[in-house]
Tab-separated table of C-alpha atoms in Angstrom:
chain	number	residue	atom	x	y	z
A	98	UNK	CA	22.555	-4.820	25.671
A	99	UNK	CA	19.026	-4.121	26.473
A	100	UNK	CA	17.932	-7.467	28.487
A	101	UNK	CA	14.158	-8.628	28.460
A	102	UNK	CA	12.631	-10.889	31.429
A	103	UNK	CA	10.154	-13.716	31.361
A	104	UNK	CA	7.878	-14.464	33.935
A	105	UNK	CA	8.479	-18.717	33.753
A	106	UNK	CA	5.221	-20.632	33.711
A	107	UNK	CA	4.382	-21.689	37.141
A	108	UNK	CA	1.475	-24.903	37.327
A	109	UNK	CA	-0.460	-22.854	40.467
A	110	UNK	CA	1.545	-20.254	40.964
A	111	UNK	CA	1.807	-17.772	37.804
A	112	UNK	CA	-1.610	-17.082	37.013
A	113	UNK	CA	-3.722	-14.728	35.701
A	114	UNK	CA	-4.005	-13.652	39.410
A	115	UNK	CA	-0.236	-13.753	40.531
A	116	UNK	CA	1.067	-11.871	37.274
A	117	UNK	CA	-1.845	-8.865	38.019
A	118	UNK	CA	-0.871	-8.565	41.340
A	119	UNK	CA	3.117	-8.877	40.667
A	120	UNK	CA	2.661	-6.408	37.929
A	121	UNK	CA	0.607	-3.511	39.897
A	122	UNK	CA	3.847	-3.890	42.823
A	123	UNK	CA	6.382	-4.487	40.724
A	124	UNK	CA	8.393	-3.195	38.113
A	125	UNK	CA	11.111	-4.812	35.693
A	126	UNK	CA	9.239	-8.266	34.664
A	127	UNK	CA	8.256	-7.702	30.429
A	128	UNK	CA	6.306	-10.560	29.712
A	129	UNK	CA	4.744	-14.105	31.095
A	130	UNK	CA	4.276	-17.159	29.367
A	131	UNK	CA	1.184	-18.893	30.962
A	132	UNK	CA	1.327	-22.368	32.841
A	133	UNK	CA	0.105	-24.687	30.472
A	134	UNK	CA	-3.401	-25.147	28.751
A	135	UNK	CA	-4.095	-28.418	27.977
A	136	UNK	CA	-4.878	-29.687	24.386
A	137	UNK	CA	-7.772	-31.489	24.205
A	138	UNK	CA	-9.814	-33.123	21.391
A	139	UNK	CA	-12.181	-30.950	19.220
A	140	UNK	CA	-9.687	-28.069	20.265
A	141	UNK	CA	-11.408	-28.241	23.473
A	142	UNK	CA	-9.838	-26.440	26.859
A	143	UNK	CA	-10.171	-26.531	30.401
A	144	UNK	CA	-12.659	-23.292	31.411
A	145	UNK	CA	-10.020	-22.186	34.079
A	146	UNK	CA	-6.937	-22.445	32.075
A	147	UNK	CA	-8.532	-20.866	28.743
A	148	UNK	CA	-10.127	-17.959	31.519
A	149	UNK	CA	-6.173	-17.518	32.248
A	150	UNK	CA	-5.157	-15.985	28.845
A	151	UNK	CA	-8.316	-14.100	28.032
A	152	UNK	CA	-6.633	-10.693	26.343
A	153	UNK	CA	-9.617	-8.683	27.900
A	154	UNK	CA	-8.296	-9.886	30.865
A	155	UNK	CA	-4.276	-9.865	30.780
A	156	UNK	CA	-3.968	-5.685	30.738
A	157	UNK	CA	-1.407	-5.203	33.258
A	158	UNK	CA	1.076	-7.778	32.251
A	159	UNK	CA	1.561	-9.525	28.424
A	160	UNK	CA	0.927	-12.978	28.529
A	161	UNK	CA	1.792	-16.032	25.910
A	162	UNK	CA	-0.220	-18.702	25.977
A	163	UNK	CA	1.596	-22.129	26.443
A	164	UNK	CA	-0.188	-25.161	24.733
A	165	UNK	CA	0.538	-29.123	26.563
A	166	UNK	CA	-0.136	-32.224	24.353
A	167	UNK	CA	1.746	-34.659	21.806
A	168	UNK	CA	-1.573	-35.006	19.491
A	169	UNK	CA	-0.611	-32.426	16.872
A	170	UNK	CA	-4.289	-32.540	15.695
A	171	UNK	CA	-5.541	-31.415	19.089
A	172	UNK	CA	-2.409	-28.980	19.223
A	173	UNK	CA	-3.072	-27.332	16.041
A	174	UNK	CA	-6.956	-26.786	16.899
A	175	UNK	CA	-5.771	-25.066	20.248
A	176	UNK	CA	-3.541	-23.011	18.350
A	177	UNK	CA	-5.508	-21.523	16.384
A	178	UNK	CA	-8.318	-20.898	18.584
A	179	UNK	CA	-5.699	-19.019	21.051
A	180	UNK	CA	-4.356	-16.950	17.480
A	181	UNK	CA	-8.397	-15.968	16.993
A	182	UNK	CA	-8.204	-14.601	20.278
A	183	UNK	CA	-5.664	-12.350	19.131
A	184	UNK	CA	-2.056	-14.165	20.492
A	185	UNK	CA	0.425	-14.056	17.758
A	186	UNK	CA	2.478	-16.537	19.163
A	187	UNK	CA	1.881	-19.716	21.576
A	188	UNK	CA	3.923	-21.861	23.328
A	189	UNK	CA	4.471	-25.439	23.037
A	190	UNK	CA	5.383	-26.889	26.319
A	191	UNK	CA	8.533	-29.577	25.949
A	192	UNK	CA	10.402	-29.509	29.099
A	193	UNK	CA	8.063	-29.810	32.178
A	194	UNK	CA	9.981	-32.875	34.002
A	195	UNK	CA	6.712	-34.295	36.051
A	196	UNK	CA	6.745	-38.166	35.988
A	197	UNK	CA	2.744	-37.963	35.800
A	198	UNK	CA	3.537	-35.930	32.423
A	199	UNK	CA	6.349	-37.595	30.906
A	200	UNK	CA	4.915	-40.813	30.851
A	201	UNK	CA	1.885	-40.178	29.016
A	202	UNK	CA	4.978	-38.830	26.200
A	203	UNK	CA	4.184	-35.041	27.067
A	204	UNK	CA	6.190	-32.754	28.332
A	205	UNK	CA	9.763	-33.566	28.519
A	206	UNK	CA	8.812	-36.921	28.024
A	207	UNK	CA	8.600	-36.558	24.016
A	208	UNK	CA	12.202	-35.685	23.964
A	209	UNK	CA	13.288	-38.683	24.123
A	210	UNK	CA	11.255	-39.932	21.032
A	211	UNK	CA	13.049	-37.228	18.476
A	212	UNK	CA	11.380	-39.048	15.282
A	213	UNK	CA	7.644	-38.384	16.994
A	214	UNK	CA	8.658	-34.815	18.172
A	215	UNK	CA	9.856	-34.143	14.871
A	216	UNK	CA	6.748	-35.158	13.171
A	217	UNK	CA	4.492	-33.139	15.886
A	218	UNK	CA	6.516	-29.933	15.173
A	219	UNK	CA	5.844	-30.598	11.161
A	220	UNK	CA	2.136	-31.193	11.617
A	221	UNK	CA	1.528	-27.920	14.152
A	222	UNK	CA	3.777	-25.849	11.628
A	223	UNK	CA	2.236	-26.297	8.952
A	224	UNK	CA	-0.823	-26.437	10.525
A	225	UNK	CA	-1.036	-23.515	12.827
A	226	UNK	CA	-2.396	-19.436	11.736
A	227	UNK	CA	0.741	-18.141	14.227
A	228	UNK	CA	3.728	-18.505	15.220
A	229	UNK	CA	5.387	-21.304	17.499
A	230	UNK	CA	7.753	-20.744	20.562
A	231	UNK	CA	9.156	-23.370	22.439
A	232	UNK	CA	9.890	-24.292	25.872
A	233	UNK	CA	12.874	-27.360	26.120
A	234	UNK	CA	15.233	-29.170	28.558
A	235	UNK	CA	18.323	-30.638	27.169
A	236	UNK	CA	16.612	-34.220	27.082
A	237	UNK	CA	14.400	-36.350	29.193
A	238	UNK	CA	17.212	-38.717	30.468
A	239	UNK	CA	20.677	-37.884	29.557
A	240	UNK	CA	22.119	-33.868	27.829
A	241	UNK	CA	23.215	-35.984	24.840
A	242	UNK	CA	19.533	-36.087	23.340
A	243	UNK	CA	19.971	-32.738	22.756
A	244	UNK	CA	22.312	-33.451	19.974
A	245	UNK	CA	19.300	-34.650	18.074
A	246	UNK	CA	16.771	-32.060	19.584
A	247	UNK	CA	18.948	-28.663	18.318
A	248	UNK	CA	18.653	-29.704	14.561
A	249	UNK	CA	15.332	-30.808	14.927
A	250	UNK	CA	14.185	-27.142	16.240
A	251	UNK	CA	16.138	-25.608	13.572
A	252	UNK	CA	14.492	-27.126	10.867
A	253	UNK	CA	11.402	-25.143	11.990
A	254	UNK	CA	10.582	-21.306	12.070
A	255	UNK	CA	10.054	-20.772	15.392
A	256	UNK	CA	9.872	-17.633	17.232
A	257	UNK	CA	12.265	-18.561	19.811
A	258	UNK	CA	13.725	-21.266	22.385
A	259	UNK	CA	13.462	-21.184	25.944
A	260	UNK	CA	16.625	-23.912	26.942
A	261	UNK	CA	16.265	-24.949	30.811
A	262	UNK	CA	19.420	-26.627	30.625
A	263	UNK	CA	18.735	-29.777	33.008
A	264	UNK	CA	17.384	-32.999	31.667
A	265	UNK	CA	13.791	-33.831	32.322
A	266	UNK	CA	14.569	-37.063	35.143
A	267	UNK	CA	17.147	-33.968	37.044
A	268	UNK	CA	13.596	-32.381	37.910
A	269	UNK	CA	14.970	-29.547	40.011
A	270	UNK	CA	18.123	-31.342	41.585
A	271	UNK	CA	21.559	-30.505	41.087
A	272	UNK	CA	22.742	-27.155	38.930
A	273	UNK	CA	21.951	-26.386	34.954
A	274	UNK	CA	24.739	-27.907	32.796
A	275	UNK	CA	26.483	-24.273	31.968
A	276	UNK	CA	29.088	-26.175	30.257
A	277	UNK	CA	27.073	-28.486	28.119
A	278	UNK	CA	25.288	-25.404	27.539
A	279	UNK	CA	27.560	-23.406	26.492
A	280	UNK	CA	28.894	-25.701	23.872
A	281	UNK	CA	25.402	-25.941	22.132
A	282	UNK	CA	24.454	-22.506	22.621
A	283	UNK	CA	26.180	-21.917	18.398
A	284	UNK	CA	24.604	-24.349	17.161
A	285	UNK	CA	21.097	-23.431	17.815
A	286	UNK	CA	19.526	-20.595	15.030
A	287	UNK	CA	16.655	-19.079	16.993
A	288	UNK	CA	16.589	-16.645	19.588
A	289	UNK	CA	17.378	-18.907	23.153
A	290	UNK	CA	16.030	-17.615	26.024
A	291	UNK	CA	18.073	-18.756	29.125
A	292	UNK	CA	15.804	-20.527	32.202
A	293	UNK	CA	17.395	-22.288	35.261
A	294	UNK	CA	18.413	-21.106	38.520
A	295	UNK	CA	18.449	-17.210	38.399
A	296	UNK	CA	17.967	-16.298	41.987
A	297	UNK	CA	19.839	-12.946	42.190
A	298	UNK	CA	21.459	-10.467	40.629
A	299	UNK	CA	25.290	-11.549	40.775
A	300	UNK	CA	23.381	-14.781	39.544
A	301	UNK	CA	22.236	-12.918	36.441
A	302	UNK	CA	25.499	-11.014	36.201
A	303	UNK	CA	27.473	-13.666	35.736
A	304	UNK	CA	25.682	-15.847	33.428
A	305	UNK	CA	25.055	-12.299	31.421
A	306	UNK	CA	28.705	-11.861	31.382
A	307	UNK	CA	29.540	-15.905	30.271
A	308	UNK	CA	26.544	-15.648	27.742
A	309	UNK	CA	26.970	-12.211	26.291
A	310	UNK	CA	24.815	-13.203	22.825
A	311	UNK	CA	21.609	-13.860	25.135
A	312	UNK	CA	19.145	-10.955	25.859
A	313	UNK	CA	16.206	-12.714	27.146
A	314	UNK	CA	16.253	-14.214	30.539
A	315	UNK	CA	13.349	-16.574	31.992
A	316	UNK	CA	12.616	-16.656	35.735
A	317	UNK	CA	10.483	-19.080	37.646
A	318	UNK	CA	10.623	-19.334	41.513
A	319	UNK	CA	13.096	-17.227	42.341
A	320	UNK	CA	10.422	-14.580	41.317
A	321	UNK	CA	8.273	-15.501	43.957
A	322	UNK	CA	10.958	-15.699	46.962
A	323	UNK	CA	12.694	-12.294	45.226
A	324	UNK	CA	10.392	-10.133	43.730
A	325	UNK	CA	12.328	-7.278	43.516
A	326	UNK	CA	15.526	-9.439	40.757
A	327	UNK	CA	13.719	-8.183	37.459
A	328	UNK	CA	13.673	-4.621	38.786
A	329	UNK	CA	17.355	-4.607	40.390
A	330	UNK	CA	18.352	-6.274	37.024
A	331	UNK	CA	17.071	-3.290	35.199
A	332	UNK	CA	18.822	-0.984	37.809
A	333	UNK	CA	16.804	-0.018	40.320
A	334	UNK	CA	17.652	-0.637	44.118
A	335	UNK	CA	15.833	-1.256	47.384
A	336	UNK	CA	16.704	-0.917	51.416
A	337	UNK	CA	16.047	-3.537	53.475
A	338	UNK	CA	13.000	-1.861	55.111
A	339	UNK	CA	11.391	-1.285	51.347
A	340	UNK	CA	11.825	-5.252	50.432
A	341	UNK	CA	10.094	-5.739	53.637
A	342	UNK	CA	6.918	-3.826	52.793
A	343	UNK	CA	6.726	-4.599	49.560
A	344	UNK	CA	7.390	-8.051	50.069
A	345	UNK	CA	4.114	-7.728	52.667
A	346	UNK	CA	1.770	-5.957	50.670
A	347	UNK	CA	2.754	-8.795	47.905
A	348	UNK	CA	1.825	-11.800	49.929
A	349	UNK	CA	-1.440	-9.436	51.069
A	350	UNK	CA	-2.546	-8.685	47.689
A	351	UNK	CA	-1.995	-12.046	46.601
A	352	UNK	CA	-3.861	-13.402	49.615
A	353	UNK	CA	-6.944	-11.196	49.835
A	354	UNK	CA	-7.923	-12.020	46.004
A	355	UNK	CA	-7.563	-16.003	46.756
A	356	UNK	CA	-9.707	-15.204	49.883
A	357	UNK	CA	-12.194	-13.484	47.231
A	358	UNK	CA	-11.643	-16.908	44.521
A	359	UNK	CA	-11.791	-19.702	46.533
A	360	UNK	CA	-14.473	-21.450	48.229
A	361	UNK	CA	-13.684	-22.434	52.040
A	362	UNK	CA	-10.942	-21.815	54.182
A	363	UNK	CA	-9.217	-24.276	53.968
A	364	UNK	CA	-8.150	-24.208	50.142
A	365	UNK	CA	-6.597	-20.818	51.126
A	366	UNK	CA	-4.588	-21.753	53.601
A	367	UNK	CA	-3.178	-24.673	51.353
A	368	UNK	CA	-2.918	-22.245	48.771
A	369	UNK	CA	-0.906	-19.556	50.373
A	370	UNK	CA	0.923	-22.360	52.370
A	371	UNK	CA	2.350	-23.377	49.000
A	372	UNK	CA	3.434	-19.605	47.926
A	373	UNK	CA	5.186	-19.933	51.519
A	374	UNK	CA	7.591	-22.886	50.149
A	375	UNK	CA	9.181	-19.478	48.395
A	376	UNK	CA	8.060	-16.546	50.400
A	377	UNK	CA	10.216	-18.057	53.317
A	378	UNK	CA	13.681	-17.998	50.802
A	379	UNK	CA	12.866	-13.802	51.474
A	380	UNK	CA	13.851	-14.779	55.355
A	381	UNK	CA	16.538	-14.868	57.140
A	382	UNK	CA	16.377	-18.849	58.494
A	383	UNK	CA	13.095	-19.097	56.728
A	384	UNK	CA	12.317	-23.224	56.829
A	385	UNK	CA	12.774	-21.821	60.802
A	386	UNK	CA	9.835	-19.176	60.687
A	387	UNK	CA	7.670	-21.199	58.242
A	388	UNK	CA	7.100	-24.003	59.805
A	389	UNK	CA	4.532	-22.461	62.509
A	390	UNK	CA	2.307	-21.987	59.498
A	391	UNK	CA	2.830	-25.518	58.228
A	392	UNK	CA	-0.271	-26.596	60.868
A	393	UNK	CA	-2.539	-23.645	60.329
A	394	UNK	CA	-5.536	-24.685	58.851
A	395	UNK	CA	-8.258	-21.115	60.065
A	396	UNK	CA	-7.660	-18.458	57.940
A	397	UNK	CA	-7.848	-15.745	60.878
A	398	UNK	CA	-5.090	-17.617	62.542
A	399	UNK	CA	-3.014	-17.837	59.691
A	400	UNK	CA	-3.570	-13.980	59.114
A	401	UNK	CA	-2.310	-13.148	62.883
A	402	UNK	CA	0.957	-15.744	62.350
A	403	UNK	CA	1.705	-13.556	59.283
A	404	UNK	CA	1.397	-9.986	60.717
A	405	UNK	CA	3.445	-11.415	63.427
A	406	UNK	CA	6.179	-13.085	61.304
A	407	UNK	CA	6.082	-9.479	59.242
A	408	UNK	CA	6.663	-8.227	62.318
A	409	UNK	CA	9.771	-9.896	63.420
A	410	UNK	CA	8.012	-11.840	66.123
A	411	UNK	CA	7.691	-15.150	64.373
A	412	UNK	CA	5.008	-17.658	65.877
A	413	UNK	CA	5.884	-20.577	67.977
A	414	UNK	CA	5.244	-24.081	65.991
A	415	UNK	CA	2.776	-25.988	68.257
């Protein structure tokens, strides 16, 4: 079987930036879908998430746009200004697990309302110029909602479901529910694309080999701490030494072009501090060697910490 990867939306991480710069190092990865766009009234959009999905501007890796909101007016109007652009297909965002998000009923936080989820997905059906993917967790508080969420999104004609199989209150805690999983995985008609804790390659081997009918895989974070999984998962291998470069001129790329986006040095510090949480998961005792950069705040210092913890000679944490 032929497997395709998906670049997992990423709030901050997986932009327009990150998936140009992943894509000119690295090979393997087929296709992103976008952190989320948020649906506004009058079809409006934030400037910097709309700037994300710009075709003109998404040539090195294809992008699909994914849409956030529970007003299926303000949905449809997004839609269909992202299909004008030329996207055949955008994602509706149902599984982001963020209390901040649930609570205002978006998100995962819909799930738990199948009646009002179920009239959304009629409304931006019928509604829409394209076609609809979707991005789910099992539920928002318990994996039995998901009894009532499978026939739901097979009433509908979407071009596929991406199943993160936690609930929406797990956030990132404990493992996916394989089992559950794998006892729902029948009864769902659409193409499923599989998201949750892929970190390696035995990883992806054995949930290839327990779900054999699955061809598209979706990976988030691990991306970022191990670059190199889509490519090994499409056969290719790397030496230590190699992962080492590459894995420097990827946090150097990535770093010079916030340098040229952001405004002070400060924000790009913060920024690359965050990339860090997963850049360190590429170390040997990484919490050990990031936590010198945890206080850097000058951008020339930070730069100096790097080369030296590139270099094997990790800084010592004032």
């Amino acid at each position: 079987m032929t497997h395709r990867l998906w670049l997992a939306p990423m709030q901050g991480y997986t932009e327009l930036l990150f998936r140009d710069v992943y894509a000119e190092i690295f090979s393997g990865m087929d296709v992103a879908v976008s952190p989320f766009i948020s649906a506004l009234p009058e079809g409006r959009s934030k400037e910097r998430e709309w700037n994300d999905v710009l075709p003109d501007l998404n040539t090195k890796m294809p992008v699909i746009p994914q849409m956030m909101g529970n007003v299926a007016d303000d949905l449809v109007l997004l839609a269909n200004r992202l299909y004008d652009l030329g996207h055949p297909v955008v994602n509706l965002n149902l599984g982001c697990p963020y209390k901040m998000v649930a609570k205002k009923k978006k998100g995962s936080g819909i799930l738990c309302f199948p009646d009002e989820l179920d009239a959304l997905l009629e409304r931006l059906v019928g509604g829409m110029k394209g076609r609809l993917s979707i991005k789910t967790r099992l539920g928002r508080h318990t994996r039995e909602e998901f009894h009532t969420l499978v026939p739901i999104y097979n009433r509908y004609p979407l071009e596929d479901l991406t199943v993160h199989p936690r609930t929406g209150v797990q956030m990132y805690k404990g493992g996916p529910d394989l089992d559950f999983f794998e006892v729902m995985l029948p009864e769902i008609t659409h193409r499923v694309i599989y998201n949750g804790d892929l970190w390696s390659l035995s990883r992806f081997r054995e949930l290839s080999e327990r779900f054999p009918s699955i061809s598209d895989w979706m990976i988030g974070r691990w991306v970022i701490s191990n670059p190199f999984l889509p490519a090994e998962i499409k056969g290719e291998r790397f030496d230590e030494e190699t992962k080492l470069q590459l894995l420097k001129r990827f946090h150097d790329a990535i770093y010079e072009r916030q340098v040229a986006r952001l405004d002070g040095p400060g924000h790009v510090t913060s920024v690359m501090k965050a990339f860090w949480v997963y850049f360190k998961d590429a170390f040997d005792n990484g919490d050990r060697l990031f936590k010198p950069l945890r206080r850097i705040t000058d951008p020339a210092v930070y730069e100096a910490a790097v080369e030296q913890l590139f270099a094997g000679r990790p800084p010592v944490a004032g």
